[in-house]
Amino acid sequence: MLNDILMVAFQFITSFFATLFFSIIFNAPKRLLVPCGIVGAVGWVVYYFTLQAMTSVGASFSGAFCLGMMAHFMARYYKRPVIIFYVSGIIPLVPGGLAYDATKLMIIHNYDAAIQKSFEAMMISGAIAFALIIVEIIFQTYLKLRRKVQMHRNPI
């Protein structure tokens, strides 16, 4: 039990700093470095937990979905563009290691394994993109409904 808690804390801290340092490289505003780190860490921890119950594609979708929701909440709270939180927060979920392995396997002429790794990397990337699109649709729909309700309450 204690070992699991320590592992989750370790996962959160390492993904937080990975996201924070990438935010520095991407020149995010200084006051948004910690919120960007939190967004990335939450996305990774959700991925880590759901990976035990489903495939890496489903876990990536879940992590990216939570990351997208957090990014929108942080963007609204700090009154900044959501892309700041998306770009830096997505880094822990990107399947760069799989893409590297696929390229390495291609170079050593192990084409069957290379195609398998490439396909998995593409599926994970697609799941991440799809999750962010779904979150964007949810928030755009919410904002439109909120505007309609406000217009209905206060007609000019």
Coordinates of N, CA, C and O in Angstrom, one line a residue:
M1 N 0.8 -1.2 0.0 CA 0.0 0.0 0.0 C 0.9 1.3 0.0 O 0.7 2.1 -0.8
L2 N 1.8 1.3 0.9 CA 2.7 2.5 1.0 C 3.6 2.6 -0.2 O 3.8 3.7 -0.8
N3 N 3.9 1.4 -0.8 CA 4.8 1.4 -2.0 C 4.0 2.0 -3.2 O 4.6 2.7 -4.0
D4 N 2.7 1.7 -3.2 CA 1.9 2.2 -4.3 C 1.7 3.7 -4.2 O 1.8 4.4 -5.2
I5 N 1.6 4.2 -3.0 CA 1.4 5.7 -2.8 C 2.7 6.4 -3.2 O 2.7 7.4 -3.8
L6 N 3.9 5.8 -2.8 CA 5.2 6.3 -3.1 C 5.4 6.3 -4.6 O 5.9 7.3 -5.2
M7 N 4.9 5.3 -5.3 CA 5.1 5.2 -6.8 C 4.2 6.3 -7.5 O 4.7 6.9 -8.4
V8 N 3.0 6.5 -7.0 CA 2.1 7.5 -7.6 C 2.7 8.9 -7.3 O 2.8 9.8 -8.2
A9 N 3.3 9.1 -6.1 CA 3.9 10.4 -5.8 C 5.1 10.6 -6.7 O 5.3 11.7 -7.2
F10 N 5.9 9.6 -6.9 CA 7.1 9.7 -7.8 C 6.6 10.0 -9.2 O 7.2 10.8 -9.9
Q11 N 5.6 9.3 -9.7 CA 5.1 9.5 -11.0 C 4.6 11.0 -11.2 O 4.9 11.7 -12.2
F12 N 3.9 11.5 -10.2 CA 3.4 12.8 -10.2 C 4.5 13.8 -10.2 O 4.5 14.8 -11.1
I13 N 5.5 13.7 -9.4 CA 6.6 14.6 -9.3 C 7.4 14.6 -10.5 O 7.8 15.7 -11.0
T14 N 7.8 13.5 -11.0 CA 8.6 13.5 -12.3 C 7.9 14.0 -13.5 O 8.5 14.8 -14.2
S15 N 6.6 13.7 -13.6 CA 5.9 14.3 -14.8 C 5.6 15.8 -14.6 O 5.6 16.5 -15.5
F16 N 5.5 16.2 -13.3 CA 5.3 17.6 -13.0 C 6.6 18.4 -13.5 O 6.5 19.4 -14.2
F17 N 7.7 17.9 -13.1 CA 9.0 18.6 -13.5 C 9.3 18.5 -15.0 O 9.8 19.4 -15.6
A18 N 9.0 17.3 -15.6 CA 9.1 17.2 -17.0 C 8.3 18.2 -17.8 O 8.8 18.9 -18.7
T19 N 7.1 18.4 -17.3 CA 6.2 19.4 -18.0 C 6.6 20.8 -17.7 O 6.6 21.7 -18.5
L20 N 7.0 21.0 -16.4 CA 7.5 22.4 -16.0 C 8.7 22.8 -16.9 O 8.8 23.9 -17.4
F21 N 9.7 21.9 -17.0 CA 10.9 22.2 -17.8 C 10.6 22.4 -19.2 O 11.2 23.3 -19.9
F22 N 9.7 21.6 -19.8 CA 9.3 21.8 -21.2 C 8.6 23.1 -21.3 O 8.7 23.8 -22.4
S23 N 7.8 23.6 -20.3 CA 7.1 24.9 -20.4 C 8.2 26.0 -20.4 O 7.9 27.0 -21.1
I24 N 9.3 25.8 -19.7 CA 10.3 26.8 -19.8 C 10.9 26.9 -21.2 O 11.2 28.0 -21.7
I25 N 11.2 25.7 -21.8 CA 11.7 25.7 -23.1 C 10.7 26.3 -24.1 O 11.2 27.0 -25.0
F26 N 9.4 26.1 -23.9 CA 8.4 26.7 -24.8 C 8.1 28.1 -24.5 O 7.2 28.7 -25.1
N27 N 8.8 28.7 -23.5 CA 8.7 30.1 -23.2 C 7.3 30.5 -22.7 O 6.8 31.5 -23.0
A28 N 6.7 29.6 -21.8 CA 5.5 29.9 -21.2 C 5.7 31.0 -20.2 O 6.8 31.2 -19.6
P29 N 4.7 31.8 -19.9 CA 4.8 32.9 -18.9 C 5.2 32.3 -17.6 O 4.8 31.2 -17.2
K30 N 6.1 33.0 -16.8 CA 6.6 32.5 -15.6 C 5.6 32.2 -14.6 O 5.7 31.2 -13.9
R31 N 4.5 32.9 -14.5 CA 3.5 32.7 -13.5 C 2.6 31.5 -13.9 O 1.8 31.0 -13.0
L32 N 2.8 30.9 -15.1 CA 2.0 29.8 -15.5 C 2.8 28.5 -15.5 O 2.3 27.4 -15.9
L33 N 4.1 28.5 -15.1 CA 4.9 27.3 -15.1 C 4.4 26.2 -14.1 O 4.3 25.1 -14.5
V34 N 4.0 26.6 -12.9 CA 3.5 25.6 -12.0 C 2.1 25.1 -12.5 O 1.9 23.9 -12.4
P35 N 1.2 25.9 -12.9 CA -0.1 25.4 -13.4 C 0.1 24.5 -14.6 O -0.5 23.4 -14.7
C36 N 1.1 24.8 -15.5 CA 1.4 23.9 -16.6 C 1.9 22.6 -16.1 O 1.5 21.5 -16.6
G37 N 2.8 22.6 -15.1 CA 3.3 21.4 -14.5 C 2.2 20.5 -13.9 O 2.2 19.3 -14.0
I38 N 1.3 21.2 -13.3 CA 0.1 20.4 -12.6 C -0.7 19.8 -13.7 O -1.1 18.6 -13.6
V39 N -1.0 20.5 -14.8 CA -1.8 19.9 -15.9 C -1.1 18.7 -16.4 O -1.8 17.6 -16.6
G40 N 0.1 18.8 -16.7 CA 0.9 17.6 -17.3 C 0.9 16.4 -16.3 O 0.8 15.3 -16.7
A41 N 1.1 16.8 -15.0 CA 1.2 15.7 -14.0 C -0.1 15.0 -13.8 O -0.2 13.8 -13.7
V42 N -1.2 15.8 -13.8 CA -2.5 15.1 -13.7 C -2.8 14.2 -14.8 O -3.3 13.1 -14.7
G43 N -2.5 14.7 -16.1 CA -2.7 13.9 -17.2 C -1.9 12.6 -17.2 O -2.4 11.5 -17.5
W44 N -0.7 12.7 -16.7 CA 0.1 11.5 -16.6 C -0.3 10.5 -15.5 O -0.4 9.3 -15.7
V45 N -0.8 11.0 -14.4 CA -1.2 10.2 -13.3 C -2.5 9.4 -13.7 O -2.7 8.2 -13.4
V46 N -3.4 10.1 -14.4 CA -4.6 9.5 -14.9 C -4.2 8.4 -15.9 O -4.7 7.3 -15.9
Y47 N -3.3 8.7 -16.8 CA -2.7 7.7 -17.7 C -2.2 6.5 -17.0 O -2.4 5.3 -17.3
Y48 N -1.4 6.7 -16.0 CA -0.7 5.7 -15.2 C -1.7 4.8 -14.5 O -1.6 3.6 -14.5
F49 N -2.8 5.4 -13.9 CA -3.8 4.6 -13.3 C -4.7 3.8 -14.3 O -4.9 2.6 -14.0
T50 N -5.0 4.4 -15.4 CA -5.9 3.7 -16.3 C -5.1 2.7 -17.2 O -5.7 1.8 -17.7
L51 N -3.8 2.8 -17.2 CA -3.0 1.8 -17.9 C -3.1 0.4 -17.3 O -3.0 -0.6 -18.0
Q52 N -3.4 0.4 -16.1 CA -3.5 -0.9 -15.4 C -4.9 -1.6 -15.8 O -5.0 -2.8 -15.6
A53 N -5.8 -0.9 -16.2 CA -7.2 -1.4 -16.5 C -7.4 -1.6 -18.0 O -8.4 -2.3 -18.4
M54 N -6.7 -0.9 -18.9 CA -6.9 -0.9 -20.3 C -5.7 -0.8 -21.1 O -4.6 -0.8 -20.5
T55 N -5.8 -0.8 -22.4 CA -4.6 -0.7 -23.3 C -4.0 0.6 -23.2 O -4.5 1.6 -22.7
S56 N -2.8 0.8 -23.8 CA -2.1 2.0 -23.8 C -2.8 3.1 -24.6 O -2.8 4.3 -24.3
V57 N -3.6 2.7 -25.6 CA -4.4 3.6 -26.4 C -5.5 4.2 -25.6 O -5.7 5.4 -25.6
G58 N -6.2 3.3 -24.9 CA -7.3 3.8 -24.0 C -6.8 4.7 -22.9 O -7.4 5.7 -22.5
A59 N -5.7 4.2 -22.3 CA -5.1 5.0 -21.2 C -4.6 6.4 -21.7 O -4.8 7.4 -21.0
S60 N -4.1 6.4 -22.9 CA -3.7 7.7 -23.5 C -4.9 8.6 -23.7 O -4.8 9.8 -23.5
F61 N -6.0 8.0 -24.2 CA -7.2 8.8 -24.4 C -7.7 9.4 -23.1 O -8.0 10.6 -23.0
S62 N -7.7 8.5 -22.0 CA -8.2 9.0 -20.7 C -7.3 10.1 -20.1 O -7.8 11.1 -19.6
G63 N -6.0 9.9 -20.2 CA -5.0 10.9 -19.7 C -5.2 12.2 -20.5 O -5.1 13.3 -19.9
A64 N -5.3 12.1 -21.8 CA -5.4 13.3 -22.6 C -6.7 14.0 -22.4 O -6.8 15.3 -22.4
F65 N -7.8 13.3 -22.1 CA -9.1 13.9 -21.8 C -9.0 14.7 -20.5 O -9.4 15.8 -20.5
C66 N -8.5 14.1 -19.5 CA -8.3 14.8 -18.2 C -7.4 16.0 -18.4 O -7.7 17.0 -17.8
L67 N -6.3 15.8 -19.1 CA -5.4 16.9 -19.4 C -6.1 18.0 -20.1 O -5.9 19.2 -19.7
G68 N -6.9 17.7 -21.1 CA -7.6 18.7 -21.8 C -8.6 19.5 -20.9 O -8.8 20.7 -21.0
M69 N -9.3 18.7 -20.0 CA -10.3 19.4 -19.1 C -9.5 20.3 -18.2 O -9.9 21.5 -18.0
M70 N -8.4 19.8 -17.6 CA -7.6 20.7 -16.7 C -7.1 21.9 -17.4 O -7.0 23.0 -16.9
A71 N -6.6 21.7 -18.7 CA -6.1 22.8 -19.4 C -7.1 23.9 -19.6 O -6.9 25.1 -19.5
H72 N -8.4 23.5 -19.9 CA -9.4 24.5 -20.1 C -9.8 25.2 -18.8 O -10.0 26.4 -18.8
F73 N -9.8 24.4 -17.7 CA -10.1 25.1 -16.4 C -9.0 26.0 -16.1 O -9.3 27.2 -15.6
M74 N -7.8 25.7 -16.3 CA -6.6 26.6 -16.0 C -6.6 27.8 -16.9 O -6.4 28.9 -16.4
A75 N -7.0 27.6 -18.2 CA -7.0 28.7 -19.1 C -8.1 29.7 -18.7 O -7.9 30.9 -18.8
R76 N -9.2 29.2 -18.2 CA -10.3 30.1 -17.8 C -9.9 30.8 -16.5 O -10.2 32.0 -16.3
Y77 N -9.3 30.1 -15.6 CA -8.9 30.6 -14.3 C -7.8 31.7 -14.5 O -7.9 32.8 -13.9
Y78 N -6.8 31.4 -15.3 CA -5.7 32.4 -15.4 C -6.0 33.4 -16.6 O -5.1 34.2 -16.9
K79 N -7.1 33.2 -17.3 CA -7.4 34.1 -18.4 C -6.3 34.1 -19.5 O -5.8 35.2 -19.9
R80 N -5.8 32.9 -19.9 CA -4.8 32.8 -20.9 C -5.2 31.8 -21.9 O -6.2 31.0 -21.7
P81 N -4.6 31.7 -23.1 CA -5.0 30.8 -24.1 C -4.7 29.3 -23.6 O -3.8 29.0 -22.9
V82 N -5.7 28.5 -24.0 CA -5.6 27.1 -23.6 C -4.4 26.3 -24.2 O -3.9 25.4 -23.7
I83 N -3.9 26.8 -25.3 CA -2.8 26.2 -26.0 C -1.5 26.1 -25.2 O -0.7 25.2 -25.3
I84 N -1.4 27.1 -24.3 CA -0.2 27.1 -23.4 C -0.2 25.9 -22.5 O 0.8 25.2 -22.3
F85 N -1.4 25.5 -22.1 CA -1.5 24.3 -21.2 C -1.5 23.0 -22.0 O -0.9 22.0 -21.5
Y86 N -2.1 23.1 -23.2 CA -2.1 21.9 -24.0 C -0.7 21.4 -24.4 O -0.3 20.3 -24.3
V87 N 0.1 22.4 -25.0 CA 1.4 22.1 -25.5 C 2.4 21.5 -24.5 O 3.0 20.5 -24.7
S88 N 2.4 22.2 -23.4 CA 3.3 21.8 -22.3 C 2.8 20.5 -21.6 O 3.6 19.7 -21.2
G89 N 1.5 20.4 -21.4 CA 1.0 19.3 -20.6 C 1.0 18.0 -21.4 O 0.9 17.0 -20.7
I90 N 1.0 18.1 -22.7 CA 0.9 16.8 -23.4 C 2.2 16.1 -23.5 O 2.2 14.9 -23.9
I91 N 3.3 16.7 -23.2 CA 4.6 16.1 -23.3 C 4.7 14.7 -22.6 O 5.3 13.8 -23.2
P92 N 4.3 14.5 -21.4 CA 4.5 13.2 -20.8 C 3.7 12.1 -21.6 O 4.1 10.9 -21.5
L93 N 2.6 12.4 -22.3 CA 1.8 11.4 -22.9 C 2.3 11.1 -24.4 O 1.9 10.0 -24.9
V94 N 3.1 11.9 -25.0 CA 3.5 11.7 -26.3 C 4.3 10.4 -26.4 O 5.3 10.2 -25.7
P95 N 4.0 9.6 -27.4 CA 4.7 8.3 -27.5 C 6.1 8.4 -28.3 O 6.3 7.7 -29.3
G96 N 7.0 9.2 -27.8 CA 8.3 9.4 -28.4 C 9.1 8.2 -28.4 O 9.9 7.8 -29.3
G97 N 9.1 7.5 -27.2 CA 9.9 6.2 -27.1 C 9.4 5.2 -28.1 O 10.3 4.5 -28.7
L98 N 8.1 5.0 -28.3 CA 7.7 4.1 -29.3 C 8.1 4.5 -30.7 O 8.5 3.6 -31.5
A99 N 8.0 5.7 -31.0 CA 8.5 6.2 -32.4 C 10.0 5.9 -32.5 O 10.4 5.5 -33.6
Y100 N 10.7 6.2 -31.5 CA 12.2 5.9 -31.6 C 12.4 4.4 -31.8 O 13.2 4.0 -32.6
D101 N 11.7 3.5 -31.0 CA 11.8 2.1 -31.2 C 11.5 1.6 -32.6 O 12.1 0.8 -33.2
A102 N 10.4 2.2 -33.1 CA 10.0 1.9 -34.5 C 11.0 2.2 -35.5 O 11.3 1.5 -36.4
T103 N 11.6 3.4 -35.4 CA 12.7 3.8 -36.3 C 13.9 2.9 -36.2 O 14.5 2.5 -37.2
K104 N 14.3 2.6 -34.9 CA 15.4 1.7 -34.7 C 15.2 0.3 -35.3 O 16.1 -0.2 -36.0
L105 N 14.0 -0.2 -35.1 CA 13.7 -1.5 -35.7 C 13.7 -1.4 -37.3 O 14.0 -2.4 -37.9
M106 N 13.3 -0.3 -37.8 CA 13.3 -0.1 -39.3 C 14.7 -0.1 -39.8 O 15.1 -0.7 -40.8
I107 N 15.6 0.5 -39.0 CA 17.0 0.6 -39.4 C 17.7 -0.8 -39.4 O 18.5 -1.1 -40.3
I108 N 17.4 -1.6 -38.4 CA 18.0 -2.9 -38.3 C 17.2 -4.0 -39.1 O 17.5 -5.1 -39.0
H109 N 16.3 -3.5 -40.0 CA 15.6 -4.4 -40.9 C 14.6 -5.4 -40.2 O 14.4 -6.4 -40.8
N110 N 14.1 -5.0 -39.1 CA 13.1 -5.8 -38.4 C 11.7 -5.2 -38.7 O 11.1 -4.5 -37.9
Y111 N 11.3 -5.4 -40.0 CA 10.1 -4.6 -40.5 C 8.8 -5.0 -39.8 O 7.9 -4.1 -39.6
D112 N 8.6 -6.2 -39.4 CA 7.4 -6.6 -38.8 C 7.2 -5.9 -37.4 O 6.1 -5.4 -37.1
A113 N 8.2 -5.9 -36.6 CA 8.2 -5.3 -35.3 C 8.1 -3.8 -35.5 O 7.4 -3.1 -34.7
A114 N 8.8 -3.2 -36.5 CA 8.7 -1.8 -36.8 C 7.3 -1.3 -37.2 O 6.9 -0.3 -36.7
I115 N 6.6 -2.1 -38.0 CA 5.3 -1.7 -38.4 C 4.4 -1.8 -37.1 O 3.5 -0.9 -36.9
Q116 N 4.5 -2.8 -36.3 CA 3.7 -2.9 -35.1 C 3.9 -1.7 -34.2 O 3.0 -1.2 -33.7
K117 N 5.2 -1.4 -33.9 CA 5.5 -0.2 -33.0 C 5.0 1.1 -33.7 O 4.5 1.9 -33.0
S118 N 5.2 1.2 -35.0 CA 4.7 2.4 -35.6 C 3.2 2.6 -35.5 O 2.6 3.7 -35.3
F119 N 2.5 1.4 -35.7 CA 1.0 1.5 -35.6 C 0.6 1.8 -34.2 O -0.4 2.6 -34.1
E120 N 1.2 1.3 -33.2 CA 0.9 1.6 -31.8 C 1.1 3.1 -31.5 O 0.3 3.7 -30.9
A121 N 2.3 3.6 -32.0 CA 2.5 5.0 -31.8 C 1.5 5.9 -32.5 O 1.1 6.9 -31.9
M122 N 1.1 5.5 -33.7 CA 0.1 6.3 -34.4 C -1.3 6.2 -33.7 O -2.0 7.2 -33.6
M123 N -1.6 5.0 -33.2 CA -2.9 4.9 -32.5 C -2.9 5.7 -31.2 O -3.9 6.4 -30.9
I124 N -1.8 5.7 -30.5 CA -1.7 6.5 -29.3 C -1.8 8.0 -29.6 O -2.5 8.8 -29.0
S125 N -1.1 8.4 -30.6 CA -1.2 9.8 -31.1 C -2.6 10.2 -31.5 O -3.1 11.3 -31.2
G126 N -3.2 9.3 -32.2 CA -4.6 9.6 -32.6 C -5.5 9.7 -31.4 O -6.5 10.5 -31.4
A127 N -5.3 8.8 -30.4 CA -6.2 8.8 -29.2 C -6.0 10.1 -28.5 O -7.0 10.7 -28.0
I128 N -4.8 10.6 -28.4 CA -4.5 11.9 -27.7 C -5.2 13.0 -28.5 O -5.9 13.9 -27.9
A129 N -5.0 13.1 -29.8 CA -5.7 14.1 -30.6 C -7.2 14.1 -30.5 O -7.9 15.1 -30.3
F130 N -7.7 12.8 -30.5 CA -9.2 12.7 -30.5 C -9.7 13.2 -29.1 O -10.8 13.8 -29.0
A131 N -9.0 12.8 -28.0 CA -9.4 13.3 -26.7 C -9.4 14.8 -26.6 O -10.4 15.4 -26.1
L132 N -8.4 15.4 -27.1 CA -8.4 16.9 -27.1 C -9.5 17.5 -27.9 O -10.0 18.6 -27.6
I133 N -9.8 16.9 -29.1 CA -10.9 17.4 -29.9 C -12.2 17.3 -29.2 O -13.0 18.2 -29.2
I134 N -12.4 16.1 -28.5 CA -13.7 15.9 -27.7 C -13.8 17.0 -26.6 O -14.9 17.6 -26.4
V135 N -12.7 17.2 -25.9 CA -12.8 18.2 -24.8 C -13.1 19.6 -25.4 O -13.9 20.4 -24.9
E136 N -12.5 19.9 -26.6 CA -12.7 21.2 -27.2 C -14.2 21.3 -27.6 O -14.8 22.4 -27.4
I137 N -14.8 20.3 -28.1 CA -16.2 20.3 -28.5 C -17.1 20.5 -27.3 O -18.0 21.3 -27.3
I138 N -16.7 19.8 -26.2 CA -17.5 19.9 -25.0 C -17.5 21.4 -24.5 O -18.5 22.0 -24.2
F139 N -16.3 22.0 -24.5 CA -16.2 23.4 -24.0 C -16.8 24.4 -24.9 O -17.5 25.3 -24.5
Q140 N -16.7 24.2 -26.2 CA -17.4 25.1 -27.1 C -18.9 25.0 -27.0 O -19.6 26.0 -27.1
T141 N -19.4 23.8 -26.9 CA -20.8 23.6 -26.7 C -21.3 24.2 -25.4 O -22.3 24.9 -25.4
Y142 N -20.5 24.1 -24.3 CA -20.9 24.7 -23.1 C -20.9 26.2 -23.2 O -21.8 26.8 -22.7
L143 N -19.9 26.8 -23.8 CA -19.9 28.2 -24.0 C -21.0 28.8 -24.8 O -21.6 29.8 -24.5
K144 N -21.4 28.0 -25.9 CA -22.6 28.5 -26.7 C -23.8 28.4 -25.9 O -24.7 29.3 -25.9
L145 N -24.0 27.3 -25.1 CA -25.2 27.2 -24.3 C -25.3 28.3 -23.2 O -26.3 28.8 -22.9
R146 N -24.1 28.6 -22.6 CA -24.1 29.6 -21.6 C -24.4 31.0 -22.2 O -25.2 31.7 -21.6
R147 N -23.9 31.2 -23.4 CA -24.3 32.5 -24.1 C -25.8 32.6 -24.4 O -26.4 33.6 -24.2
K148 N -26.3 31.5 -24.8 CA -27.8 31.5 -25.1 C -28.6 31.7 -23.9 O -29.6 32.4 -23.9
V149 N -28.2 31.1 -22.8 CA -28.9 31.3 -21.5 C -28.8 32.7 -21.0 O -29.8 33.3 -20.6
Q150 N -27.6 33.3 -21.2 CA -27.5 34.7 -20.8 C -28.3 35.6 -21.6 O -28.8 36.6 -21.2
M151 N -28.3 35.3 -22.9 CA -29.1 36.2 -23.9 C -30.6 36.0 -23.5 O -31.4 37.0 -23.6
H152 N -31.0 34.9 -23.2 CA -32.4 34.6 -22.8 C -32.8 35.4 -21.5 O -33.9 35.9 -21.4
R153 N -31.9 35.4 -20.6 CA -32.2 36.0 -19.3 C -32.1 37.6 -19.4 O -32.8 38.3 -18.8
N154 N -31.2 38.0 -20.2 CA -31.0 39.5 -20.4 C -31.1 39.9 -21.8 O -30.1 40.3 -22.5
P155 N -32.3 39.9 -22.4 CA -32.4 40.3 -23.8 C -32.2 41.8 -23.9 O -32.6 42.6 -23.1
I156 N -31.4 42.2 -24.9 CA -31.1 43.6 -25.1 C -32.1 44.3 -26.0 O -32.7 43.9 -26.9

